């Protein structure tokens, strides 16, 4: 891309400019725009290689994106060997994105054919090295490995981490496998690291732990409050729709410790100190209540607990709030008045609110605010936690691979419900909740967990405190990993089973607004890899069961019969109707666009509000560790990089890690952009190149989560978990920083720039 030198301030500036151009052009590429940009670099070569003439020789399938939970749909083209292009599908089949997709959905497919893709099972040889094995040998070893722990210590000594990358049907089977075949309730997934505090907080107040809105509401709201959500980079297509609405006149309020790109569009941006969100949210609620700006009729008719909320928010006085959060009182007042003045307001949030040792508290405060302003159940109103992994809503929650819930959030401690599943699955199930993902790693220290089956989750990088997680994985008596690659977690495995990706299988994903959508196979599984559901079926049968599903539609039928929320969600209907939103109680039910139109999903049908104070982060800065580290994402990378690091084009944009440091802080430490910086916490240390920027405040630093070499989770804390949801505090750790004095590898400073999208 041509960029003139005088516009630039070093290579970081160059990357900013390149990114700005890329964002303008391809953040949400309509096909026409993509066509213009195709020749601009390697990133676009694949799509370019499609000529109209060849189209009829290709396989094409309309499918749902396998990266994030926005749930974009498009047609994928393949010649049977590789994915050649993603193009818009019929608009009625793409309810969320229409003709838009982001750069990952459009171009992120090199990983499928990557040289190191797993195409055969691996087992350890007599020297402890991996060697290829037949499915028969590998599955026999798994059945023996898990079976012998079960025999000696009981099924509870085993745990399963299910995969929110996999389909609903596969996740249903992962939960069933844990309970029926292994005899353990310790089955969980990445939702624990992510939005489980949202699920806990919303379920408690309103009844469902999910977004109440449909994505269209983002375009018809006249006010949107966004917090802890780097929407442009993490949910690009939602960001597009929000920006469009703002251009049309809607107000946008952004509260975030970093001045992220979407803040540029905001009516108001407030920089918050990480870890104190309940404080400013309660302060907004206080201003609204004390000035009679709340929705009296809604409060009266549809809620309980208002007096409790009113009393509890009084402690959040202007002086106190400014001191704790850094937000001046006039910003609290203007936000409160903008929300109160709006006829329709949507409250959107992501991990900045939830990944805390008190994330549930933050969500409860937000649930109170939405309810007292009457912003629920009507078009253009509601709460919208933007979910993360492509299928964390469905696979990570609805399908019940959870320690406390069966599919459809049916409590395992409820005798009647448990009896229903014991009957259907022909097994005994303990009423005791199992371990949450984060707790499994702590329980392993005491040998309460001895064996793990980890499916599509790179726990060795994504868990908090990975120095500890690595030690646990190393010490397990038996570990089986089922993945596309020998990722960092698989390096500790006894057996690795090759799964296949979403382009190689058929099933459903459920996106962030509860829409169940089809995933259709466009390529045969690579080599000897198999879809997760087939692997589970084979293994269950080797361990004494008699599973006999011909396809995933049949698995969904079983889900329908046991899960009222999904009672009417058949493949046939999803295919025909282009997506169905739950609750969908039976085959005649049309699905539910918006939750709580009539009543809340609680016993009394009301939103049960409760006063909520605030807790400090588990670790606050002190003399030894004076900075607050927060962590997160960049647009071009995805999580631990297993997929995006295999994309040449994407790696050109963000080939390495970085730490964002405020210019003043950098100057105090003698650090310049590109210098290697040592970052230390009480748990570990990493070395990363600096990116000096005033996006962050002077007391805060930010490191992305995408790079194994400088795994930021060496610094985070595995012990302090949210009391209700067991979410770790990924968004706040106390650290110290300094120039790295050791043998620094020469780092392409400039390449460190990844998020300068402003
Ligand atoms: N490109 C890309 N997209 C993704 C993913 C990816 O890896 N790459 N992952 C997907 C997944 S699984 C998820 S869960 C989502 C996550 O989506 P997001 O939550 O939007 O992503 P993050 O970058 O983790 O963090 C969000 C924001 O929280 C802010 N923040 C940090 N601490 C605090 C705090 O204490 N309070 C507040 N209010 N804000 C804070 C950060 O500055 C950041 O802007 O993204 C999904 N989409
Ligand atoms: N410090 C810090 N840490 C974090 C976060 C943070 O914000 N800060 N965010 C947390 C959050 S929200 C999340 S969601 C996690 C994400 O952490 P992970 O879920 O561990 O991240 P991924 O890299 O997406 O790992 C998914 C794995 O699934 C494999 N895979 C893909 N498709 C399939 C499939 O169909 N079947 C199977 N079997 N495997 C498949 C991929 O190859 C990859 O190895 O990270 C968490 N960790
Ligand atoms: S916004 Fe999310 S679902 Fe849409 S194309 Fe990008 S990664 Fe895929
Ligand atoms: Mo996530």
Tab-separated table of C-alpha atoms in Angstrom, residues 16 250 331 377 414 462 625:
chain	number	residue	atom	x	y	z
A	16	UNK	CA	-1.562	2.261	11.444
A	250	UNK	CA	-28.066	7.617	17.365
A	331	UNK	CA	-19.555	12.594	32.301
A	377	UNK	CA	-38.457	-6.249	25.495
A	414	UNK	CA	-33.339	-30.638	40.225
A	462	UNK	CA	-5.803	-19.497	27.292
A	625	UNK	CA	3.870	-3.809	40.899
